[in-house]
mmCIF file of C-alpha atoms and ligand atoms in Angstrom:
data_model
loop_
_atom_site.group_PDB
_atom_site.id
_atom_site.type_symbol
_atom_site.label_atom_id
_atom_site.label_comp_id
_atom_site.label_asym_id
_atom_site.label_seq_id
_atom_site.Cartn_x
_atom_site.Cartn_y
_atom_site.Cartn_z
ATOM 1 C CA UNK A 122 25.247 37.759 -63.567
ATOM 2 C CA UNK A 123 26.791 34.709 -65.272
ATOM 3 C CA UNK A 124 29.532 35.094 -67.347
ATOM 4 C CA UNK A 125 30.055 33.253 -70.328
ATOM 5 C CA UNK A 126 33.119 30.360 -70.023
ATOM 6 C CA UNK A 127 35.486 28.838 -72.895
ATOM 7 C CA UNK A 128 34.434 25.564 -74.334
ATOM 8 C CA UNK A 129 36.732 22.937 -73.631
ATOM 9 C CA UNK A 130 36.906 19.269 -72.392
ATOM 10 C CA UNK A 131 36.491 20.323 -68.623
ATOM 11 C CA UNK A 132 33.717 23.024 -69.553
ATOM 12 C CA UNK A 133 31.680 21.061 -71.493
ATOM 13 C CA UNK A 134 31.396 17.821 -69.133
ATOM 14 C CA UNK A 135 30.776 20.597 -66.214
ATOM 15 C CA UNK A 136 27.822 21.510 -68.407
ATOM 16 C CA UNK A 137 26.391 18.434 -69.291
ATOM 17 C CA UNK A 138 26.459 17.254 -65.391
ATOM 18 C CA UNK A 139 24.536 20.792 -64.517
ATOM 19 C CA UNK A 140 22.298 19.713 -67.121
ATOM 20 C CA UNK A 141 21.653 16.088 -65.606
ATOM 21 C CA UNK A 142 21.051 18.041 -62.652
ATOM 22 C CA UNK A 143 18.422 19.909 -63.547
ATOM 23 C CA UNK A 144 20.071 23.307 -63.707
ATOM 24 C CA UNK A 145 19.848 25.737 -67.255
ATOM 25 C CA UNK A 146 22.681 25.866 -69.763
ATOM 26 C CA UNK A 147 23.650 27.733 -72.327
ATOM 27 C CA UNK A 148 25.335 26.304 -75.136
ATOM 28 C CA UNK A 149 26.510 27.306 -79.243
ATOM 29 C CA UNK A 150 25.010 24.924 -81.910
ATOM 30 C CA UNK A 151 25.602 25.604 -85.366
ATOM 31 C CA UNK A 152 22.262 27.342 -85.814
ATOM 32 C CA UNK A 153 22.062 30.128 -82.962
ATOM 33 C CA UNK A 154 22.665 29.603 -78.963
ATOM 34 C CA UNK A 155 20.116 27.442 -77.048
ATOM 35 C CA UNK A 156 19.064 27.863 -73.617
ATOM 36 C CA UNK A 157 18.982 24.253 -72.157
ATOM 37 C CA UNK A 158 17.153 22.587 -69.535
ATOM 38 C CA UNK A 159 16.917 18.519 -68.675
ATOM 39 C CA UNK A 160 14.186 17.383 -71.347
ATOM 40 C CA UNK A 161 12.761 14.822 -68.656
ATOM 41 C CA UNK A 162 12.914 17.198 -65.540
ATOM 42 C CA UNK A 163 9.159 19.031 -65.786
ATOM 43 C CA UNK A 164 11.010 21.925 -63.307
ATOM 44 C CA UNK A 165 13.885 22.523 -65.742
ATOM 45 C CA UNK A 166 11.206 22.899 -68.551
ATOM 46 C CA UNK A 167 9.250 25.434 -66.319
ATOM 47 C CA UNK A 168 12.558 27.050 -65.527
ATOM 48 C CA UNK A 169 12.902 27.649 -69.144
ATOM 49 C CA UNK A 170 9.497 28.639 -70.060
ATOM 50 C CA UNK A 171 10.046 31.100 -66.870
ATOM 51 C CA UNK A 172 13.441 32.484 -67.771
ATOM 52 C CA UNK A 173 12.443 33.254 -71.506
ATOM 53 C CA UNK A 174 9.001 34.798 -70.600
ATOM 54 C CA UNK A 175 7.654 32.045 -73.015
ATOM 55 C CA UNK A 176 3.568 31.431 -73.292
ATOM 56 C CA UNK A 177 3.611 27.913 -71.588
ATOM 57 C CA UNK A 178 1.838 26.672 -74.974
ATOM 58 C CA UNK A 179 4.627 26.413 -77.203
ATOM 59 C CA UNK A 180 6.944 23.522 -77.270
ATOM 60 C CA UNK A 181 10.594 23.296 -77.585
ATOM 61 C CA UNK A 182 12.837 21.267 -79.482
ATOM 62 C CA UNK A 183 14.615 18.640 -77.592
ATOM 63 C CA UNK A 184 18.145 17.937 -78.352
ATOM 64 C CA UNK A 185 19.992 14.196 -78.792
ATOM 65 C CA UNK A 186 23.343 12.867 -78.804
ATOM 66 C CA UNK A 187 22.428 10.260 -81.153
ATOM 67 C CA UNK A 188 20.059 8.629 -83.200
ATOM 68 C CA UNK A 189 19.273 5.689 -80.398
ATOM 69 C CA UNK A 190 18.047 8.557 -78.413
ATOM 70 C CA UNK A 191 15.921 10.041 -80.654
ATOM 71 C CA UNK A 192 14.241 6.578 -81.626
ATOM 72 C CA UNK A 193 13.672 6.022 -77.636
ATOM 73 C CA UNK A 194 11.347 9.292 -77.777
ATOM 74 C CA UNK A 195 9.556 8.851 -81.174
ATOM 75 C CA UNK A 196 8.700 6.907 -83.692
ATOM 76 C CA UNK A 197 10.361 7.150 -86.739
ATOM 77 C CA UNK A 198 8.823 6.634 -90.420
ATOM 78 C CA UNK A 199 10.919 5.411 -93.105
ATOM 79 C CA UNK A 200 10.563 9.183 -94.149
ATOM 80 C CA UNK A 201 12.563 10.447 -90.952
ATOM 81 C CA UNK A 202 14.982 7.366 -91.190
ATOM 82 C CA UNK A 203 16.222 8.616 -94.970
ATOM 83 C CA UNK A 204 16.107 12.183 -93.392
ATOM 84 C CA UNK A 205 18.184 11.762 -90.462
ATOM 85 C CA UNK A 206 20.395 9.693 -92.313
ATOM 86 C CA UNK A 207 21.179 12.731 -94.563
ATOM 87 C CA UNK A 208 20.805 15.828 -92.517
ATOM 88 C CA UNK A 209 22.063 15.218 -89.001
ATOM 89 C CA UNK A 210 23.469 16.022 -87.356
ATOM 90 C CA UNK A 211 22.441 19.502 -88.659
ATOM 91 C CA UNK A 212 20.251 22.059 -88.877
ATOM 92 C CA UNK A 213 17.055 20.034 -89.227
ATOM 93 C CA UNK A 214 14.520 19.580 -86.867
ATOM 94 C CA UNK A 215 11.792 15.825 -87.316
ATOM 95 C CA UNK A 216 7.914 16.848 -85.637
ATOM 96 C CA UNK A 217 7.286 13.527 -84.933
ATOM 97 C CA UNK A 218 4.934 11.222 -82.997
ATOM 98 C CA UNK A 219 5.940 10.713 -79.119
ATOM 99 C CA UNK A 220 6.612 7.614 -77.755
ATOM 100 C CA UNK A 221 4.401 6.252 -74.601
ATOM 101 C CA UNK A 222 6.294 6.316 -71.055
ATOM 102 C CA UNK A 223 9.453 7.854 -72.176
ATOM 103 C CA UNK A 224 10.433 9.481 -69.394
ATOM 104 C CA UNK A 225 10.256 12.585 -71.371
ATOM 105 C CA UNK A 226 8.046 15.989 -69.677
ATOM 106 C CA UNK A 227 5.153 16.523 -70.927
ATOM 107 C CA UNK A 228 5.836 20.199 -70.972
ATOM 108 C CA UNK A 229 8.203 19.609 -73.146
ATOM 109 C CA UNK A 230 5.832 19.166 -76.456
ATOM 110 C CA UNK A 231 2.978 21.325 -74.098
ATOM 111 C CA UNK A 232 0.448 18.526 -74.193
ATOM 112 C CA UNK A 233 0.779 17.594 -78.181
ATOM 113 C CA UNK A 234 0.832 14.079 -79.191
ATOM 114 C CA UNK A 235 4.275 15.125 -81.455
ATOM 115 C CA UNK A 236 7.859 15.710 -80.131
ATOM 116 C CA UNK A 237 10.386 17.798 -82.047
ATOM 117 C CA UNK A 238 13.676 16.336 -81.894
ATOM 118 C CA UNK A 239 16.562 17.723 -83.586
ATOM 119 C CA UNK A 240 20.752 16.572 -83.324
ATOM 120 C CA UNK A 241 22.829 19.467 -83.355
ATOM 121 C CA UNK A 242 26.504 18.959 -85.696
ATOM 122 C CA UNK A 243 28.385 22.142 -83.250
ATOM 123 C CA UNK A 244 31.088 20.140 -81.745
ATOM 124 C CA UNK A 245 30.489 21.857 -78.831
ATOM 125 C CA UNK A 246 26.642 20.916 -78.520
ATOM 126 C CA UNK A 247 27.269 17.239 -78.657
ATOM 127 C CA UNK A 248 30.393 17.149 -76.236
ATOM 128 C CA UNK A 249 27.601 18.426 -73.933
ATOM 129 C CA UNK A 250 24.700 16.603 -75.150
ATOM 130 C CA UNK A 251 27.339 13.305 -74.534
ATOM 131 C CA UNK A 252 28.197 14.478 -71.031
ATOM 132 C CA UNK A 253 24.542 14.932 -70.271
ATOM 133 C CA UNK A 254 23.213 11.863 -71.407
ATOM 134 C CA UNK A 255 19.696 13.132 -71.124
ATOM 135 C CA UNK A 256 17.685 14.680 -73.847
ATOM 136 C CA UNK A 257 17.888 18.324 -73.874
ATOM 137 C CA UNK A 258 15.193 20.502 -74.520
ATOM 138 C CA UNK A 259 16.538 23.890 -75.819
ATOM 139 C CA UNK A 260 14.639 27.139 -77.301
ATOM 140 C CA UNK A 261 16.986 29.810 -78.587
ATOM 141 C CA UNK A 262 18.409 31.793 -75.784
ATOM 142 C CA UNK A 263 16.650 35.202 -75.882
ATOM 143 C CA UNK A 264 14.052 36.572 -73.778
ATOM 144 C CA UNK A 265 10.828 35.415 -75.791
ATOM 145 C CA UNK A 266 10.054 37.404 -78.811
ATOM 146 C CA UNK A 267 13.334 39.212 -79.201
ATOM 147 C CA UNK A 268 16.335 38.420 -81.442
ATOM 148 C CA UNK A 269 17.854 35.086 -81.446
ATOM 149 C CA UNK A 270 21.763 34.780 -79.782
ATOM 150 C CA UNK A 271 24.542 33.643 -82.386
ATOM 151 C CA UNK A 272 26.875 34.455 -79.948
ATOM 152 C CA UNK A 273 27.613 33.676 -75.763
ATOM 153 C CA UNK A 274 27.762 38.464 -75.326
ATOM 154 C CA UNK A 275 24.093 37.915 -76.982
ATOM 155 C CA UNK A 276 22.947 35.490 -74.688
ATOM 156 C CA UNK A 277 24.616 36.997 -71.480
ATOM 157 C CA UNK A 278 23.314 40.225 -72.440
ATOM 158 C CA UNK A 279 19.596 39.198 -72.720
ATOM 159 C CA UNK A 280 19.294 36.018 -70.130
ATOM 160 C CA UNK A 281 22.596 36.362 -67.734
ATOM 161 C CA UNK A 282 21.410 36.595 -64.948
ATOM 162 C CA UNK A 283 18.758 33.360 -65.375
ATOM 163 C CA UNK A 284 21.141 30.646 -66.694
ATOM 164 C CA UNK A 285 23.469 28.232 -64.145
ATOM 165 C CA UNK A 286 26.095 28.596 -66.606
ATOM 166 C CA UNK A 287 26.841 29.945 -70.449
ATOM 167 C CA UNK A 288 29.309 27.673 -72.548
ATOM 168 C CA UNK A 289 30.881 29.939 -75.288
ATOM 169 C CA UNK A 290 31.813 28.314 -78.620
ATOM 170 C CA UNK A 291 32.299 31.182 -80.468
ATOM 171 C CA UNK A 292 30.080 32.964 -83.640
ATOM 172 C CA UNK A 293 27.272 30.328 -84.978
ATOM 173 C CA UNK A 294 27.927 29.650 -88.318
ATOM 174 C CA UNK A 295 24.141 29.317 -89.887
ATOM 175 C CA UNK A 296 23.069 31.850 -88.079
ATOM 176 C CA UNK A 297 19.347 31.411 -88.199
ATOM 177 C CA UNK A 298 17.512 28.473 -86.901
ATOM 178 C CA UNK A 299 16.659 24.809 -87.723
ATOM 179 C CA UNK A 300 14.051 24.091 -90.083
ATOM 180 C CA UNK A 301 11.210 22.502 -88.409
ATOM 181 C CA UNK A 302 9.670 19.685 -90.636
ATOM 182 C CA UNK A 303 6.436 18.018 -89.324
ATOM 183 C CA UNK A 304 6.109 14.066 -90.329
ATOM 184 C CA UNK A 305 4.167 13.507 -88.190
ATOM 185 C CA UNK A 306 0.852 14.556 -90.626
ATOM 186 C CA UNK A 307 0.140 12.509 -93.705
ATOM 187 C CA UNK A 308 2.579 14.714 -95.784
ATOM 188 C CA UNK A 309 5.909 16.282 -94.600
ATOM 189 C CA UNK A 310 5.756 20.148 -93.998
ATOM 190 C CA UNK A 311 7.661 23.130 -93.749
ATOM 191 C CA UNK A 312 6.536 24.626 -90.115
ATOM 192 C CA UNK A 313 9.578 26.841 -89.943
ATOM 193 C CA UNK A 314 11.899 27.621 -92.845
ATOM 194 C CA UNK A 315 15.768 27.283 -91.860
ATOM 195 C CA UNK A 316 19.348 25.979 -91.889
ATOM 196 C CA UNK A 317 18.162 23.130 -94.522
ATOM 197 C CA UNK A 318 15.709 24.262 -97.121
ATOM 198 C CA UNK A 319 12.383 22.481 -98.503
ATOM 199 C CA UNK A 320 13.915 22.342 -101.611
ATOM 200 C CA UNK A 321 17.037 20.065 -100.439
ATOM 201 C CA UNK A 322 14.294 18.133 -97.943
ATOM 202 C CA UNK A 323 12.147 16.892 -101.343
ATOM 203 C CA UNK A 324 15.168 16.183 -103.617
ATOM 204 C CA UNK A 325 15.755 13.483 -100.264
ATOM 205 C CA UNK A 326 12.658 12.528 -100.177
ATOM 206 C CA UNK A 327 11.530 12.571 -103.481
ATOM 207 C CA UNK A 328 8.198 14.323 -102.848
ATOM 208 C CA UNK A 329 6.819 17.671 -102.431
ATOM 209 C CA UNK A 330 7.463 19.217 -99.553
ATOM 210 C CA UNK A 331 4.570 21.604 -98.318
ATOM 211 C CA UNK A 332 5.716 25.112 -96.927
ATOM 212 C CA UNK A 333 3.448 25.655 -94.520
ATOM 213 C CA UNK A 334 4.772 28.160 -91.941
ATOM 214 C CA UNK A 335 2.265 30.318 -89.640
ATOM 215 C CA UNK A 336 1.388 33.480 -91.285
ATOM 216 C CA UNK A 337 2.876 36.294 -90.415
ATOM 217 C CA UNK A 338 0.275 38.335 -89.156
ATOM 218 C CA UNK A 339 -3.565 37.617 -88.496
ATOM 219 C CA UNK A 340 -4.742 33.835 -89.462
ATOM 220 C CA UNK A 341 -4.451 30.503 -87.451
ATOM 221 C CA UNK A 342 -1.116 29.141 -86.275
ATOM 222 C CA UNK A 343 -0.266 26.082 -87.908
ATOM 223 C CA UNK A 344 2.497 25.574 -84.969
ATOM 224 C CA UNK A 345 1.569 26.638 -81.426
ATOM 225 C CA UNK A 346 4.954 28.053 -81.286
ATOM 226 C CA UNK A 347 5.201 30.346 -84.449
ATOM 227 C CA UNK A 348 3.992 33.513 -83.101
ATOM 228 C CA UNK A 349 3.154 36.696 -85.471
ATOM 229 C CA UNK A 350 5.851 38.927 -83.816
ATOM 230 C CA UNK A 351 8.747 36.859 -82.887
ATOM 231 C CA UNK A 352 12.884 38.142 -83.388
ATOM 232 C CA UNK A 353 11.870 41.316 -83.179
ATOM 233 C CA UNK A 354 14.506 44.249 -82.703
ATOM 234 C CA UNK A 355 13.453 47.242 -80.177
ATOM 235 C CA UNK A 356 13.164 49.958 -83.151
ATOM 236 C CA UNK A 357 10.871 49.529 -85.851
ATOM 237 C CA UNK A 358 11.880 47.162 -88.908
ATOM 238 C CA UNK A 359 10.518 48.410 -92.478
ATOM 239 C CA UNK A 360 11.679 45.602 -95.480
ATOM 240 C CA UNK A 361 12.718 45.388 -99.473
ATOM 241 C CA UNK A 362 13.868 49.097 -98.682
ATOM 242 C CA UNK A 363 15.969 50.957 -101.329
ATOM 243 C CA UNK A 364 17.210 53.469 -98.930
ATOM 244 C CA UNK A 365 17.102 54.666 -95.854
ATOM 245 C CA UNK A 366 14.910 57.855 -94.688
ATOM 246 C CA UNK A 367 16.336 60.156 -92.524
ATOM 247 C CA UNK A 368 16.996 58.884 -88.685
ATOM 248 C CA UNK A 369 16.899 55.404 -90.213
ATOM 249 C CA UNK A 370 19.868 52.473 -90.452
ATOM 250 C CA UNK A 371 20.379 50.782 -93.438
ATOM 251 C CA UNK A 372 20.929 47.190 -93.345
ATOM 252 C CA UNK A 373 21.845 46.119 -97.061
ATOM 253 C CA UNK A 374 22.383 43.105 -99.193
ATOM 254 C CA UNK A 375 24.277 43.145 -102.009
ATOM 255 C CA UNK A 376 26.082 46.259 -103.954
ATOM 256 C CA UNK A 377 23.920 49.117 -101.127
ATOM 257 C CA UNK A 378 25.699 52.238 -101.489
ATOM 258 C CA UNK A 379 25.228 53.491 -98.194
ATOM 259 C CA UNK A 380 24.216 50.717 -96.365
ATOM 260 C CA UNK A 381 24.933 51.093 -92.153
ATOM 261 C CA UNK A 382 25.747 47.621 -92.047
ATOM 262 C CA UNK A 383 25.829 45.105 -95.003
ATOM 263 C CA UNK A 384 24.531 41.321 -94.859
ATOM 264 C CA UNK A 385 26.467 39.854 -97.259
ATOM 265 C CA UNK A 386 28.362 42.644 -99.748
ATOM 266 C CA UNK A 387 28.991 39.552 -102.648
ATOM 267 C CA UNK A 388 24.954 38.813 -101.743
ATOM 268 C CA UNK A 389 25.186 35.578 -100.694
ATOM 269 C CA UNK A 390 22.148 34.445 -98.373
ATOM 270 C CA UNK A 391 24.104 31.864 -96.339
ATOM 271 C CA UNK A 392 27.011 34.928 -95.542
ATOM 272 C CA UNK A 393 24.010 36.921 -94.416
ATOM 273 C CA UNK A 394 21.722 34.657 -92.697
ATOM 274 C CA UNK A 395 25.151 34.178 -90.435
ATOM 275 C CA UNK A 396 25.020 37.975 -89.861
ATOM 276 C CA UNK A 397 21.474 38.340 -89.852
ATOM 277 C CA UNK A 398 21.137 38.432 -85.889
ATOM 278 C CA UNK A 399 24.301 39.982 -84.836
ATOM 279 C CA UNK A 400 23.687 42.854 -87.335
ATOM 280 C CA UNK A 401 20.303 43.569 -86.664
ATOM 281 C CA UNK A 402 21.159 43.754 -82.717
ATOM 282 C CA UNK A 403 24.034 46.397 -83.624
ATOM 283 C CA UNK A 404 21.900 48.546 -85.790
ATOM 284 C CA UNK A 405 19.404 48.516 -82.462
ATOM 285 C CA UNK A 406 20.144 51.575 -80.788
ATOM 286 C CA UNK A 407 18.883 54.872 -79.550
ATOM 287 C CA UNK A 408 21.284 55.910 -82.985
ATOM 288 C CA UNK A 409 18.737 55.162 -85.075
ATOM 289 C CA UNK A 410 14.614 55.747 -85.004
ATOM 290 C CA UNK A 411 13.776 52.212 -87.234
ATOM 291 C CA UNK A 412 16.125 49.569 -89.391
ATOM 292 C CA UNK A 413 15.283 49.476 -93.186
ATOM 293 C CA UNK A 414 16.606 46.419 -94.818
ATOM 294 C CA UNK A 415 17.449 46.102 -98.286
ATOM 295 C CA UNK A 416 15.540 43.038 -100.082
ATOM 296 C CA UNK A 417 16.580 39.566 -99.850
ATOM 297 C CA UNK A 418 16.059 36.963 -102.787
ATOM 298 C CA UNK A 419 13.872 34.103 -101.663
ATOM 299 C CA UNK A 420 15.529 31.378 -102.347
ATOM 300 C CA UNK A 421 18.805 29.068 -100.162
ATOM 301 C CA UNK A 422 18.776 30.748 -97.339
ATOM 302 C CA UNK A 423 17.071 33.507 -98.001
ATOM 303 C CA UNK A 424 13.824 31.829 -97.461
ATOM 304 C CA UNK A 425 14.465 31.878 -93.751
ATOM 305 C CA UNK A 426 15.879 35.506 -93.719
ATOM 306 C CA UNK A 427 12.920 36.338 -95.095
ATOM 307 C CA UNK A 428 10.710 34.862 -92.906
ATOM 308 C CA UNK A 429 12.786 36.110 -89.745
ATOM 309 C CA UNK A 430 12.799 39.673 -91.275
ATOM 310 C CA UNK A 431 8.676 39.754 -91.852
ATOM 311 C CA UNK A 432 8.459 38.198 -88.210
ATOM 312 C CA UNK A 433 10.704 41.022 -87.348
ATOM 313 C CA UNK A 434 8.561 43.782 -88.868
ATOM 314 C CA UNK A 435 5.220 42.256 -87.724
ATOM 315 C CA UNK A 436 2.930 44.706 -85.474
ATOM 316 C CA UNK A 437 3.464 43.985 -82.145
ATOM 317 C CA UNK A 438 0.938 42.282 -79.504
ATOM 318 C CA UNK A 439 1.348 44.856 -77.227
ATOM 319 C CA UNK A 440 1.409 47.699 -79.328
ATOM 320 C CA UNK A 441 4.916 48.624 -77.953
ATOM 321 C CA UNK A 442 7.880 49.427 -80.847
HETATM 322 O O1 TXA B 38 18.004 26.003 -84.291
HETATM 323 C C1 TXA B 38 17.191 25.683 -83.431
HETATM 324 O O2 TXA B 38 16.235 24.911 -83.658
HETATM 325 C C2 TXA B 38 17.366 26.258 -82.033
HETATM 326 C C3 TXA B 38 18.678 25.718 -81.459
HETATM 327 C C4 TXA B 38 18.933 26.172 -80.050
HETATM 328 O O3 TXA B 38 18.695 24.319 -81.547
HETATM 329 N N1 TXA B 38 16.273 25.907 -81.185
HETATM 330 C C5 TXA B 38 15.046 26.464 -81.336
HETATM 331 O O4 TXA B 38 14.112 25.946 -80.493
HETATM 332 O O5 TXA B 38 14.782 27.339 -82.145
HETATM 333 P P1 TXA B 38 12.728 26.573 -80.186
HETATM 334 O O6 TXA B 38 12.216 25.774 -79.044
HETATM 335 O O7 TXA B 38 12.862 28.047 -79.997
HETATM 336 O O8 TXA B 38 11.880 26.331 -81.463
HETATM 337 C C6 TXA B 38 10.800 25.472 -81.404
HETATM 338 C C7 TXA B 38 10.006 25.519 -82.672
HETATM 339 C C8 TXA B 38 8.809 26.403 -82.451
HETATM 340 O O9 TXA B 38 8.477 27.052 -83.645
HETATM 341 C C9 TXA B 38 7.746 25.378 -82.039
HETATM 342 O O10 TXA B 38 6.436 25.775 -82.270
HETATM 343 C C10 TXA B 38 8.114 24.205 -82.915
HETATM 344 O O11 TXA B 38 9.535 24.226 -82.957
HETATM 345 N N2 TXA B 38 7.694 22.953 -82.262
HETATM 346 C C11 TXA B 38 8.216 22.360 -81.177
HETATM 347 N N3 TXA B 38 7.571 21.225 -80.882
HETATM 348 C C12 TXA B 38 6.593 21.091 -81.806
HETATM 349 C C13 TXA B 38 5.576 20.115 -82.040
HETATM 350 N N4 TXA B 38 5.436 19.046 -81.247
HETATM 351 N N5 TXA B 38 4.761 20.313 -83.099
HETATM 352 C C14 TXA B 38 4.904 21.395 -83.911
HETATM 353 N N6 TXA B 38 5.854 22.350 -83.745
HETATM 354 C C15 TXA B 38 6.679 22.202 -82.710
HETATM 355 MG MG1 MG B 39 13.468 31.303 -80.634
#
């Protein structure tokens, strides 16, 4: 069972040479913890895909130190130049079209033509990214299908005892992913709401931005990766709730009398989308029979709460709770 270990200068170089090496990595970014594996090293992907229990069809994200690196794996429009050049490093991921001969595994992007390449802005994340001087391919670091880690406990808890090492960097402070932005189409789109909204993306850009994530249940999926059920709690999550009925917690937003835990009291979506996780995970216990969650304005934010939270309450593949 690994343990998680301090950042520091010593950590974090031990990390990125384990990395180089092949071997998995956990590490904080500012979004939630990733589980990371040498983005050119088709075993380390496998080893990923294997420790997550992920279908082998969906590809990750892979992480850069810099912008060079990013432009030595894809090809970047004048689009993703203005983009980059705004938003990282940050939460923002770029879909975009793979270069030939890049050294890069082709399990990576699982066959697509596309790589998505984000640069984290955690401190921590690009000491190690630095160190490793690869690219980094790195899904959240949670079993497959479960609740995302914004913190090392959450990661050792769910995926000790199949990481080399877990780098702790303390609470993430977004909370919920990186928005996934495909240019690699003929107009940018929204495949997975996040840390930097659509809204903020078009003022950049100054053009629509189509918000196009995978439906939540039933339908095609517009990315391979954006399964129906996905951050999914054990016990049974029922939305927009007013109150809780009996045996149930309460996770409010907002002025919730009553309310087991509360997202953000002052409802503010960024203060809960940084809770969102780590709440969610405490309120999942034998305690309760199901998690009722009080409704979330769709808008900052609360766009990707709300898509989380519907993932979250999505039937289940397997019929399990
Ligand atoms: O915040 C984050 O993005 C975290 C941290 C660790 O950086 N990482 C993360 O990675 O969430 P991952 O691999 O779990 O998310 C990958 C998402 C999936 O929805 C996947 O379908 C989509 O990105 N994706 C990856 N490559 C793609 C591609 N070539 N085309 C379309 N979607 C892609
Ligand atoms: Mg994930």
């Amino acid at each position: 069972m690994t343990q998680p270990v301090a950042a520091s200068a010593e950590t974090c170089r031990e990390a990125g040479i384990r990395l180089k090496r092949g071997e998995l990595v956990a590490f904080p970014t500012e979004t939630v913890y990733g589980l990371g594996g040498n983005a050119c090293e088709s075993q380390a992907v496998a080893a990923i895909f294997a420790a997550k229990g992920r279908p082998a069809f969906n590809p990750l994200i892979v992480h850069v130190a810099d912008l060079a690196m990013a432009q030595t794996l894809t090809v970047f429009s004048d689009a993703a130049r203005v983009l980059a050049a705004r938003f990282w490093p940050g939460p923002l991921t770029l879909v975009l079209p793979r270069r030939e001969a890049t050294g890069l595994s082709d399990l990576v992007s699982a066959g697509l033509p596309s790589v998505a390449i984000r640069m984290p802005a955690h401190p921590v994340a690009r000491a190690i990214l630095l160190a490793a001087g690869c690219p980094v391919a790195a899904p959240s670091a949670n079993p497959s299908g479960r609740i995302s880690p914004t913190s090392a406990a959450h990661v050792a808890d769910g995926l000790g005892n199949r990481v080399a090492m877990i780098v702790d960097g303390g609470p993430c402070a977004v909370g919920v992913e990186s928005t996934v932005l495909d240019l690699s189409g003929d107009s940018p789109r929204v495949l997975r709401p996040g840390g930097v909204t659509a809204d903020e993306i078009a003022a950049v850009l100054g053009c629509p931005v189509d918000y196009a994530p995978a439906p939540v249940s039933g339908g095609a999926l517009l990315s391979p990766g954006l399964m129906t059920s996905h951050y999914a709690p054990g016990l049974p999550v029922r939305l927009n709730a007013v109150e809780a009925a009996p045996g149930e917690a309460l996770l409010g937003f907002g002025a919730v009398p009553g309310a087991t835990l509360n997202l953000s009291p002052n409802g503010d979506t960024t203060e809960a989308a940084a809770n969102l996780f780590a709440m969610l995970r405490a309120l999942d216990t034998c305690a309760y029979r199901g998690i009722a969650v009080s409704p979330i304005p769709v808008a900052g934010l609360g766009i990707a709460i709300n898509d989380r939270l519907m993932r979250a309450a999505a039937p289940r593949p397997d019929g399990q709770g």
